[in-house]
Coordinates of C-alpha atoms in Angstrom, one line a residue:
Chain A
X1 CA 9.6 -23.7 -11.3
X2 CA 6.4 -25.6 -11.7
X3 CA 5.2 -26.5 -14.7
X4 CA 1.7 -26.9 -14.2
X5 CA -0.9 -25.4 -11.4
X6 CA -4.1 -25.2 -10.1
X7 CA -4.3 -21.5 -9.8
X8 CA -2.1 -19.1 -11.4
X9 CA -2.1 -15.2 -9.2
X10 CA -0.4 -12.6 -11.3
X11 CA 1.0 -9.8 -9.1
X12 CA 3.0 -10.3 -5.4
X13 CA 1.2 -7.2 -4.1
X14 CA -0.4 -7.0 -0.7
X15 CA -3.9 -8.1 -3.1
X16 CA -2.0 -11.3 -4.4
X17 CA -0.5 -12.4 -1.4
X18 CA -3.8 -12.2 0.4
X19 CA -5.8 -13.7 -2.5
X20 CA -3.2 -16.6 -2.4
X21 CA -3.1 -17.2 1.4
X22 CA -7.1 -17.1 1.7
X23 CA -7.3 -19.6 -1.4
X24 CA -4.9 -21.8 0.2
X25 CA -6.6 -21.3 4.2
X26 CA -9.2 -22.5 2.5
X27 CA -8.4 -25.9 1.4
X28 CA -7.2 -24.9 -2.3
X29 CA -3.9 -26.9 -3.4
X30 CA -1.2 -26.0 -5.9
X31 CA -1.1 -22.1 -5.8
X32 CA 1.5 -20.3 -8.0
X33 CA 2.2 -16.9 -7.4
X34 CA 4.7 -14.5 -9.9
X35 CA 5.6 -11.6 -9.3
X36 CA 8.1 -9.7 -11.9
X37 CA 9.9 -7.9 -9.5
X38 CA 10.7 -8.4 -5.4
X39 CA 7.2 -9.0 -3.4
X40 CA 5.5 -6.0 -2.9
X41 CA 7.5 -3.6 -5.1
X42 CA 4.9 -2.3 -7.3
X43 CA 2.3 -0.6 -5.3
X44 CA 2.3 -1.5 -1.7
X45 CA 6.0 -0.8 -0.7
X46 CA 5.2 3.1 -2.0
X47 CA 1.9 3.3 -0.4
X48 CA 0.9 5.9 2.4
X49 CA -0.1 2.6 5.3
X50 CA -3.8 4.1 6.0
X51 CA -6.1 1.9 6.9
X52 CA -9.8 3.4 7.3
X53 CA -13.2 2.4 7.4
X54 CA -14.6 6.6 6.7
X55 CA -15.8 6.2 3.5
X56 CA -19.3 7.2 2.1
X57 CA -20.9 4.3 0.7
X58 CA -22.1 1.6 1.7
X59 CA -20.2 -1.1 0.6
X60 CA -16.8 0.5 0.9
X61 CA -17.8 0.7 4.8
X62 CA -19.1 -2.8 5.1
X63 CA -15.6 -4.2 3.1
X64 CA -13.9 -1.8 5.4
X65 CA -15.0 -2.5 8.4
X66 CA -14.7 -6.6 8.0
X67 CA -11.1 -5.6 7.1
X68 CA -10.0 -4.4 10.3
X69 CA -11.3 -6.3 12.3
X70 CA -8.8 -8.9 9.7
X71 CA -6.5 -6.6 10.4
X72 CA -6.8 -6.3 14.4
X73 CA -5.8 -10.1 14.1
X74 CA -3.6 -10.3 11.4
X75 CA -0.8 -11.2 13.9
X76 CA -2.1 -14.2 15.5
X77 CA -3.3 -15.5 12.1
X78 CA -0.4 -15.2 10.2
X79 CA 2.5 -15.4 12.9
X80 CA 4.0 -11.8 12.5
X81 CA 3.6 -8.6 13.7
X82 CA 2.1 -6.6 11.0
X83 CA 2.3 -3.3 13.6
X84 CA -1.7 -2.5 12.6
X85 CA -2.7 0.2 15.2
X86 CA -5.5 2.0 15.3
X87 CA -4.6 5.6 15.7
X88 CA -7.3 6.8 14.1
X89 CA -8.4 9.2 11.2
X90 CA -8.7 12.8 11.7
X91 CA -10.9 14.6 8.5
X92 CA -10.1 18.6 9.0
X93 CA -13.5 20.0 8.1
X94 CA -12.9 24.3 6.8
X95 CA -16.1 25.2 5.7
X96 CA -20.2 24.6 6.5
X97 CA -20.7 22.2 3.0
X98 CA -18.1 19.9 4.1
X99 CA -19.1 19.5 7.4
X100 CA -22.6 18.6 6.4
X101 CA -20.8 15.9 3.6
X102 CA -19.4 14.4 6.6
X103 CA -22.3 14.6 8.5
X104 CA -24.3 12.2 6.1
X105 CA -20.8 10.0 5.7
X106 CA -20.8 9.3 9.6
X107 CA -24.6 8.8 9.4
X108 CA -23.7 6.3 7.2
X109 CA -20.7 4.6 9.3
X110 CA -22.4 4.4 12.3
X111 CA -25.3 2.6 10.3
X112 CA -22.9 -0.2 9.6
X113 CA -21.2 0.1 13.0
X114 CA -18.2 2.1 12.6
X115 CA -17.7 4.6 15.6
X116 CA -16.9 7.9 14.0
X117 CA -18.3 10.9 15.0
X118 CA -17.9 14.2 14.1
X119 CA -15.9 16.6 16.8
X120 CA -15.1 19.6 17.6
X121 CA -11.4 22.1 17.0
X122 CA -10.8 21.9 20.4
X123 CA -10.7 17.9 20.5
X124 CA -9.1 17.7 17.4
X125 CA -6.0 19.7 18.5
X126 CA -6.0 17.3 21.6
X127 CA -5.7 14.4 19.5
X128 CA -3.2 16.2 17.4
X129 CA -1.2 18.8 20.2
X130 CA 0.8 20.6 17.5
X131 CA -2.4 21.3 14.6
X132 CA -3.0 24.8 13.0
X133 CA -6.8 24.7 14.1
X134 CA -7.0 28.3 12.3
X135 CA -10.3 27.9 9.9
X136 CA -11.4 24.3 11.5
X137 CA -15.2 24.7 12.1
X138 CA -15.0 20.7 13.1
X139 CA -13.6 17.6 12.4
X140 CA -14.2 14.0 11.3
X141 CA -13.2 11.3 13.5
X142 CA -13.1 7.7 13.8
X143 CA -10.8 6.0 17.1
X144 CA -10.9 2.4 15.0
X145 CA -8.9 3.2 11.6
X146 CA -5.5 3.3 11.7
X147 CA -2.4 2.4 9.7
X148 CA -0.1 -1.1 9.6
X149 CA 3.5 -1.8 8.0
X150 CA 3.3 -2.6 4.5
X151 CA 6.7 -4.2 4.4
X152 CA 5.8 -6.7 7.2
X153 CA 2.3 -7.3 6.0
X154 CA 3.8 -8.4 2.8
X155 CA 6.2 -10.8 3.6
X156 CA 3.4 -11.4 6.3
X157 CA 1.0 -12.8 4.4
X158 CA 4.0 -14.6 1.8
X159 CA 5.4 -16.6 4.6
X160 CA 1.8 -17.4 6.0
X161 CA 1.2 -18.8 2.3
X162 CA 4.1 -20.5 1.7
X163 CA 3.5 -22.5 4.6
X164 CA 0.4 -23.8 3.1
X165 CA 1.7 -24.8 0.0
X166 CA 1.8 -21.7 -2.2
X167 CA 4.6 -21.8 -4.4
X168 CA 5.7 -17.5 -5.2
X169 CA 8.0 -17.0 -7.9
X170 CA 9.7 -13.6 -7.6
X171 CA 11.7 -11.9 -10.7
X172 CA 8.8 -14.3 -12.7
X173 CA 7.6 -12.1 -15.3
X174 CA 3.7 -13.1 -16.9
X175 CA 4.1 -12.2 -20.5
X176 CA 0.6 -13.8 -21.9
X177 CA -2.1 -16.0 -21.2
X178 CA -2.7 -19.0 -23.6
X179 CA -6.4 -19.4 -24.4
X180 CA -8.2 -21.6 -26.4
X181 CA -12.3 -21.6 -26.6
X182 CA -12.3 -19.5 -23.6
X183 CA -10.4 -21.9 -21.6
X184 CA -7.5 -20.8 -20.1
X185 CA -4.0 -23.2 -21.2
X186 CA -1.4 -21.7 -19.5
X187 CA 0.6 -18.6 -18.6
X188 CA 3.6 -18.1 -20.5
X189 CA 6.6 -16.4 -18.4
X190 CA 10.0 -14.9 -19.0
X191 CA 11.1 -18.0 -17.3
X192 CA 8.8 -21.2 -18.9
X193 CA 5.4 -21.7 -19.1
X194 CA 3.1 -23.0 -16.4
X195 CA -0.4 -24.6 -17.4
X196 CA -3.0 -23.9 -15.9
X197 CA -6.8 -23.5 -16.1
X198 CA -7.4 -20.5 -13.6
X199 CA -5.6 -17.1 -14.0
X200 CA -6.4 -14.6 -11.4
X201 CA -4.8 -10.8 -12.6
X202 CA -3.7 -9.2 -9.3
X203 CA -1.4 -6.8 -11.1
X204 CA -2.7 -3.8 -10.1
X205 CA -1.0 -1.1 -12.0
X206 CA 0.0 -3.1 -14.5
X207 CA -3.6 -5.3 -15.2
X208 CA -4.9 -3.8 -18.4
X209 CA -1.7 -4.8 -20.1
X210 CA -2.4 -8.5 -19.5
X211 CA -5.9 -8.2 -20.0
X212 CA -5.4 -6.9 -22.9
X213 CA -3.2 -9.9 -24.4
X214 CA -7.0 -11.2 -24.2
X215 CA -8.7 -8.8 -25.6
X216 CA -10.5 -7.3 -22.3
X217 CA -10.7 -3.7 -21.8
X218 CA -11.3 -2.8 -18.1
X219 CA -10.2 1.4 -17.6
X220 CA -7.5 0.7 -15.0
X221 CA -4.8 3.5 -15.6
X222 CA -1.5 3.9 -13.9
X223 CA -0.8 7.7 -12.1
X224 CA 2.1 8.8 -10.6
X225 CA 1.1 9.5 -6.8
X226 CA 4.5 10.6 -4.0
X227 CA 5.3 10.1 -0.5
X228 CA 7.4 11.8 1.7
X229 CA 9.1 10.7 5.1
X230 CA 10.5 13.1 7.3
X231 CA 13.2 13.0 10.2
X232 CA 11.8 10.7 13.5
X233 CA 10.2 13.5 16.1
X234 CA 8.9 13.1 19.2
X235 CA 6.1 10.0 19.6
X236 CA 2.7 11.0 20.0
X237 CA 2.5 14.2 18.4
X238 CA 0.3 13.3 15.2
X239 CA -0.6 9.4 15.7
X240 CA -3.6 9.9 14.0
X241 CA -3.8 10.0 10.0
X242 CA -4.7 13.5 9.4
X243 CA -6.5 14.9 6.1
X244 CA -7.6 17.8 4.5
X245 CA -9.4 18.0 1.6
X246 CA -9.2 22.1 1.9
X247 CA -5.2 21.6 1.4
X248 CA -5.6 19.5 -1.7
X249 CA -6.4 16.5 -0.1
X250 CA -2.9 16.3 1.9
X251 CA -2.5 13.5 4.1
X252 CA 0.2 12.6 6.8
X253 CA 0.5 10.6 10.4
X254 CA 3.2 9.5 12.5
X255 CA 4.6 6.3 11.8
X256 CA 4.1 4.0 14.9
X257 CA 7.4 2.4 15.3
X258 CA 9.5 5.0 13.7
X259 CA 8.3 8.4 14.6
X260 CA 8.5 10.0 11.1
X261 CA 5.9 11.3 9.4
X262 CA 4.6 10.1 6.2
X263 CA 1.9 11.1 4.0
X264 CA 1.5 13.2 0.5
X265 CA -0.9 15.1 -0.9
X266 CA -3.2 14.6 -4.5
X267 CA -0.5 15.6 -7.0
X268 CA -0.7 12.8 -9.6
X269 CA 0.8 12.6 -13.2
X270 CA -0.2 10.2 -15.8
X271 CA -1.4 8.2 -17.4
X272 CA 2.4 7.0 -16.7
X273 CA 4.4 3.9 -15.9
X274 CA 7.2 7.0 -15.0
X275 CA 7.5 6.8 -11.3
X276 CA 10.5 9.3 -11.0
X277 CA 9.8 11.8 -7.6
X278 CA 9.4 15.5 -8.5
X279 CA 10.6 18.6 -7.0
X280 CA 7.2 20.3 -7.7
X281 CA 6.0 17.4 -5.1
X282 CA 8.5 18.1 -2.7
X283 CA 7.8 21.4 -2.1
X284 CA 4.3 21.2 -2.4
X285 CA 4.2 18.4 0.6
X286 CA 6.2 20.7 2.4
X287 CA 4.3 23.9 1.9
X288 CA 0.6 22.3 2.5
X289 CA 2.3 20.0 5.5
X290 CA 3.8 23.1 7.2
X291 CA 0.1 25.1 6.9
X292 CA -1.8 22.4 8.9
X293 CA 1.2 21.5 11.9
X294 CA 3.4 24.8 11.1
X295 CA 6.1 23.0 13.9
X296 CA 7.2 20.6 10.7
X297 CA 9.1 23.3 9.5
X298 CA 11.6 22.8 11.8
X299 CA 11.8 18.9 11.0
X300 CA 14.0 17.6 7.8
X301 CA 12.4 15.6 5.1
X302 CA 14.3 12.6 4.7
X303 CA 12.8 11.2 1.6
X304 CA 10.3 11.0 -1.4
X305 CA 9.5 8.4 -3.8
X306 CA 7.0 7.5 -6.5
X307 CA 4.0 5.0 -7.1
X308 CA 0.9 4.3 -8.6
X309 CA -2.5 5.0 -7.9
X310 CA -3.9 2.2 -10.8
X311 CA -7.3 4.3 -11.1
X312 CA -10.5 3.4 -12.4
X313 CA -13.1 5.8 -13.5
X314 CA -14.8 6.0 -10.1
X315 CA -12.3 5.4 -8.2
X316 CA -13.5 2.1 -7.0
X317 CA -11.2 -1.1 -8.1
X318 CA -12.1 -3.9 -10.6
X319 CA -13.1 -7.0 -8.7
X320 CA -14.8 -10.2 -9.7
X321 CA -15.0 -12.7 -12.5
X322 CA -14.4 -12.4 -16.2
X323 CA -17.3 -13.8 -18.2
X324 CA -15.5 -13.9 -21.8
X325 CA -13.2 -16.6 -20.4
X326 CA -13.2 -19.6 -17.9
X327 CA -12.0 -18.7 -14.8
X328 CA -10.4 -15.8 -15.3
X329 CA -10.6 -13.4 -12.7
X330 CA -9.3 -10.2 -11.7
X331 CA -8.5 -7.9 -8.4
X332 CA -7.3 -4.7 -9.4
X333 CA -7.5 -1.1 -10.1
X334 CA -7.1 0.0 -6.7
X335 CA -6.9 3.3 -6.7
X336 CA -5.0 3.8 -3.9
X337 CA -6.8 1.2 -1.2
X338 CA -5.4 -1.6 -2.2
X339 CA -3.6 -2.1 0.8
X340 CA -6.1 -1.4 3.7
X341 CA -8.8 -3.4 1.4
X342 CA -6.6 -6.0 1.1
X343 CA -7.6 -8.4 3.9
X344 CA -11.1 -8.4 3.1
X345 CA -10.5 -8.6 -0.5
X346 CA -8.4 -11.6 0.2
X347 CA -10.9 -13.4 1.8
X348 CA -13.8 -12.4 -0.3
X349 CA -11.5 -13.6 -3.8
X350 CA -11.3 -16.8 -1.8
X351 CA -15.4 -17.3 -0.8
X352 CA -15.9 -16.2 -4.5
X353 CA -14.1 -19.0 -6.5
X354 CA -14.3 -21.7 -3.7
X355 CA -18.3 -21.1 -3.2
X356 CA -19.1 -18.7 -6.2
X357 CA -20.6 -16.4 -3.7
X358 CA -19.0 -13.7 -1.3
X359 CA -20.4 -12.4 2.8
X360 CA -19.6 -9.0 1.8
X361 CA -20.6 -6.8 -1.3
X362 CA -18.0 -7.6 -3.6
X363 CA -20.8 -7.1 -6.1
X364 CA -20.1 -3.1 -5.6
X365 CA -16.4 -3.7 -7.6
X366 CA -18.1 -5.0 -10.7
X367 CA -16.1 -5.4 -13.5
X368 CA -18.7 -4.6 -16.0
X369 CA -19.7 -1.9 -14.7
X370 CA -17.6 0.9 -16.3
X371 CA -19.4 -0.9 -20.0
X372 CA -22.6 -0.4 -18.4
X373 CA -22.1 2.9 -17.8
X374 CA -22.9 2.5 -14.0
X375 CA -20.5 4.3 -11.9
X376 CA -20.2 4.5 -8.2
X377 CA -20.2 7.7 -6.5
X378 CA -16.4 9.0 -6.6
X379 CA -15.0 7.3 -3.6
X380 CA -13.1 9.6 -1.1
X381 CA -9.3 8.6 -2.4
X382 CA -6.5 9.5 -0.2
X383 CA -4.2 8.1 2.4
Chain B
X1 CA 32.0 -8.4 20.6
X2 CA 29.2 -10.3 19.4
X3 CA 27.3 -10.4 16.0
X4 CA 24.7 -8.5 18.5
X5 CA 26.8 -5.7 19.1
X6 CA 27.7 -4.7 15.7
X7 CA 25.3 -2.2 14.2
X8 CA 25.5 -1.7 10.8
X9 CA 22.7 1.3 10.3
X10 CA 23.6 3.7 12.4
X11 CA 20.0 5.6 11.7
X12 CA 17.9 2.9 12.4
X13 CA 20.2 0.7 14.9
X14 CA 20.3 -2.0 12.5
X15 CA 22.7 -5.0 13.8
X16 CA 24.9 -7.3 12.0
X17 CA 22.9 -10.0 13.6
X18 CA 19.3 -8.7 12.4
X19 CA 20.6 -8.7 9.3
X20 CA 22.6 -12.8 9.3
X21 CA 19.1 -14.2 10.9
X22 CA 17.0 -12.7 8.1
X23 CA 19.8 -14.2 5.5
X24 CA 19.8 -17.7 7.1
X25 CA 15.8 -17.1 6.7
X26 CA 16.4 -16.5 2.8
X27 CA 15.9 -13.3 2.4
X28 CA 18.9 -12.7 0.5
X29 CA 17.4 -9.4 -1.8
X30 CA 18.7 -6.6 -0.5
X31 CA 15.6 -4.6 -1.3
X32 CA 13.7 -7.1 0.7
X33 CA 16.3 -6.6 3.6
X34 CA 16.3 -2.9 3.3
X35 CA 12.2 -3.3 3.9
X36 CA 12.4 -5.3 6.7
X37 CA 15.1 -3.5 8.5
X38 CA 14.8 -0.2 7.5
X39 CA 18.4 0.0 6.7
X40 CA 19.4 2.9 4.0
X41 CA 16.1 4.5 4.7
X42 CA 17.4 7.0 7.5
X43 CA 19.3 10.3 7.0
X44 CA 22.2 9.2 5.8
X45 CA 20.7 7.3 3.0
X46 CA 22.8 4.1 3.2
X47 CA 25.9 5.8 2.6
X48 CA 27.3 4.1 5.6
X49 CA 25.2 0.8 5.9
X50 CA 24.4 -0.3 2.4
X51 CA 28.1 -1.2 1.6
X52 CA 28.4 -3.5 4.7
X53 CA 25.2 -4.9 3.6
X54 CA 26.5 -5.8 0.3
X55 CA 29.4 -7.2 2.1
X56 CA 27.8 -9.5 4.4
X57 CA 25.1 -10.7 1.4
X58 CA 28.0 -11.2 -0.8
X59 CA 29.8 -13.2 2.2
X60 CA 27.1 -15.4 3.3
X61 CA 25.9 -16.3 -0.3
X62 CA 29.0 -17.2 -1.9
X63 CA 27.5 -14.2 -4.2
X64 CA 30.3 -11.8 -6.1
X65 CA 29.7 -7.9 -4.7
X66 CA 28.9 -6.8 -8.3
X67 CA 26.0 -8.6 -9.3
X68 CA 24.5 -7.5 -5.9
X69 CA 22.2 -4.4 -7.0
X70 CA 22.6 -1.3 -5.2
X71 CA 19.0 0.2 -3.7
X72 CA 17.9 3.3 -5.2
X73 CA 18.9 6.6 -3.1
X74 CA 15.9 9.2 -3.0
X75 CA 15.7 12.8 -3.0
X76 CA 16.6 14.7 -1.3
X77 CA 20.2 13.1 -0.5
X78 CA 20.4 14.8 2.2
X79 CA 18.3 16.1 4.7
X80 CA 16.3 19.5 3.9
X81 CA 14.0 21.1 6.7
X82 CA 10.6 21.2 5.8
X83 CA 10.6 25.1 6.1
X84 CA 13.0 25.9 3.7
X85 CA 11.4 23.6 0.8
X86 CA 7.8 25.3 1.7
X87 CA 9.2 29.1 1.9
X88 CA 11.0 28.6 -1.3
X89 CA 7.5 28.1 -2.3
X90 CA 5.7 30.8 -0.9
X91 CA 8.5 33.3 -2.4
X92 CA 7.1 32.3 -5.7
X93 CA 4.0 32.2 -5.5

C-alpha cells in the first residue's frame, strides 16, 4: 500500500469508482481508492439497475439525461460491456391527480429533451403483454431509460481506472481523517496511514460516520430497502422498468441478459446498518407483484436480499465541497440513484476539483443546504 | 474434454474455463466471481457450484479451502412461487 497520495476516495461504490476514473481521465495522478469490503458491496451490488431520466425537477433531468447518454457509451469508453439498454420506464398512472403530476413532469422532460410522453392502457399493455391494466387511466413513458449491470459496471469502471494509474485498495478500511488547521494530513486505515491533502467521502451509506470524525453533520441516514429476483421467464415480457406508485411504489423489469425479474417495492427499516431480508418483504413483493402482471404467480422467487437507501431529507444526495476544511469533499447520500447518477456524477466530481466549476447543476446537491433549511422538492425515489 | 466443456453452475451455464480466465485476470474473491458469473445466484443456490468454486480458487491460488469465505445463501432456499407467498397474504389480511 501507498503511503502517500494525491487524492484519497473513500468508498469502491459505482460513485467512487466513477469519481476516481473521471479524476484520473482527466489528467489527475496518484489516485487511491479504499474500499472496506469487495468493490461494490455496499450499495450498488443490492441495487434495483434502473436507470431513468423521469424525474420532476429540473436538475435531476438535466444530470440524468447527460448520464445516459455516459451510459449509451460506457462500453466503448471503458472497454467492457456494461449491458445498459434502454428498455424504457413504464409509470402506471390509477387515478386523475396522478395523471396530471405526470403531466407537468413530462412537460418538464421534454423541456430539457427527454422523449417521454404520457400514453394510453392500451399501449402500455403492448409494451408490457402480460400487465393487469384494470384501474390504468394512462401511463408514463419514456423509450430512452433503461437499466445496466451493476456488477459489470463496477469492475467496469475499476479496471478502466486502474489502467490510468488509480491504485484501489479493497478490504482497506478508513478509520479517521487527520486534520490540522483545516488541512487535511492523512487518512488513517485499518491497514497504515496514507497522507494526503484531498479526502473525497464516497461512502454512501456509511458517510456521516466519517464526517463525523470531523465534526460535520450532513443528514445522510442508512434504511434497509429489499430486492427480489425471481425464476428466468420468457424474454420480452416486461423489458421495461415498471412502477406504480398506487401499489406502494413497487418496481420490477426483466433483467436483459437473464430473464428474471427484479424489482421491490418502498418497504424500508431504519435508521439501520441491519441489512438482514424479511419475510414481511417477501410477501409483500409477491402480493403487490402478482396485482400488476397476475401471470407472476406462476413464477418462483429465487431470491431476496438487503441494502441501503443512504437518505437525505429530500431525497436528493449530498454533493459538492466542504468549506470547514481544505479539500474535503463529499458524494453521497444517494437515496437510492446512486447508481444511474453515477456517470454523470463522476464526471461532474472530476470538472469540480480539476476546474472548480461543473457543465451540469451540481449546485442542486448542495451540501449546505439541509443547514439552510432549503430543501428540494421530494424527489420521485424508486427503482 | 476441455476446460470449455466443464460447467460448473448448472443454473447459469457457468464453465470451468469462465471461471480460470477470470482467476488468471485476478479476481480471486469469490464474491467478485459469484458477481461476474452469476454463479450460486440461480435456483439451486450454489449448492452444487459454490463447492467446486472453492476448489478451483483454492487450486489455482495455492490458497487452503478454509480460509476461502463461503457467499451468503438468500431466502428463500429454495424456490417458492410467487402465488403462494402473495395468497398467504391475502388469507390474512
Amino acid at each position: 500500500m501507498k503511503s502517500e497520495a494525491k487524492t484519497v476516495i473513500i468508498g469502491g461504490g459505482i460513485i467512487g469508482l466513477a469519481i476516481a476514473y473521471n479524476l484520473a481521465k482527466m489528467g489527475e495522478e496518484d489516485i487511491v481508492v479504499l474500499e472496506k469490503g469487495y468493490l461494490g458491496n455496499g450499495s450498488t451490488f443490492r441495487c434495483g439497475s434502473g436507470i431513468r431520466q423521469q424525474f420532476g425537477d429540473e436538475a435531476n433531468i438535466q444530470m440524468m439525461k447527460r448520464s445516459v447518454e455516459l451510459w449509451s457509451g460506457l462500453k466503448e469508453e471503458l472497454g467492457m460491456d456494461v449491458e445498459f439498454r434502454q428498455t424504457g420506464y413504464l409509470f402506471l398512472l390509477y387515478d386523475e391527480e396522478e395523471l396530471e403530476s405526470f403531466k407537468k413532469n413530462v412537460a418538464l422532460q421534454n423541456k430539457f429533451g427527454v422523449p417521454s410522453r404520457i400514453i394510453s392502457p392500451e399501449d402500455a399493455k403492448e409494451l408490457v403483454p402480460p400487465l393487469n391494466t384494470e384501474g390504468i387511466i394512462g401511463a408514463a413513458w419514456n423509450h430512452t431509460d433503461g437499466k445496466a449491470n451493476p456488477f459489470k459496471a463496477v469492475f467496469a469502471y475499476a479496471n478502466a481506472a486502474k489502467k490510468l494509474g488509480v491504485e484501489i485498495y479493497e478490504y482497506t478500511k478508513a478509520e479517521d481523517i487527520k486534520v490540522e488547521n483545516s488541512e487535511i494530513k492523512s487518512v488513517i486505515t485499518d491497514k497504515g496511514e496514507i497522507k494526503t491533502r484531498r479526502v473525497i467521502n464516497a461512502a454512501n451509506a456509511w458517510a456521516k460516520l466519517l464526517n463525523a470524525k470531523l465534526g460535520i453533520d450532513i443528514p445522510i441516514e442508512p434504511y434497509k430497502h429489499q430486492s427480489v429476483k425471481t425464476e428466468p421467464i420468457k424474454p420480452g415480457q416486461i423489458e421495461p422498468m415498471v412502477i406504480s406508485f398506487k401499489h406502494d411504489g413497487v418496481y420490477l423489469t426483466q433483467e436483459a441478459e437473464q430473464g428474471g425479474i427484479i424489482g421491490g417495492y418502498g418497504l424500508k427499516y431504519g435508521p439501520t446498518y441491519d441489512i438482514t431480508p424479511t419475510y414481511e418483504f417477501l410477501r409483500g413483493v409477491s402480493y403487490r407483484f402478482t396485482q400488476i402482471i397476475p401471470s407472476l404467480k406462476y413464477v418462483n422467487v429465487i431470491r431476496i436480499w438487503g441494502g441501503y437507501y443512504a437518505e437525505t431529507p429530500d431525497g436528493n444526495a449530498a454533493i459538492g465541497k466542504i468549506n470547514e476544511i481544505n479539500e474535503y469533499y463529499i458524494a453521497a447520500g444517494f437515496s437510492g440513484h446512486g447508481f444511474m447518477l453515477a456517470p454523470v456524477v463522476g464526471e461532474m466530481m472530476a470538472e469540480l476539483i480539476v476546474n472548480g466549476k461543473t457543465k451540469k447543476p451540481l449546485w442542486f446537491y448542495d451540501p449546505y443546504r439541509f443547514e439552510r433549511g432549503e430543501l428540494r422538492g421530494k424527489a420521485i425515489q424508486m427503482g | 474434454m476441455s476446460e470449455k466443456d466443464i460447467i460448473i453452475c448448472r443454473c447459469n451455464d457457468v464453465t470451468q474455463k469462465e471461471i480460470e480466465d477470470l482467476i488468471d485476470q485476478g479476481i480471486t474473491d469469490i464474491e467478485e466471481i459469484k458477481r461476474l458469473t452469476r454463479i450460486g445466484m440461480g435456483p439451486c443456490q450454489g449448492r452444487t457450484c459454490i463447492p467446486l468454486v472453492m476448489r478451483i480458487i483454492a487450486r489455482k491460488t495455492g490458497k487452503k479451502i478454509e480460509e476461502i469465505p463461503v457467499p451468503a445463501t438468500r431466502v428463500p432456499t429454495r424456490p417458492v412461487p410467487m402465488g403462494v407467498l402473495a395468497g398467504a397474504m391475502n388469507n390474512e389480511e
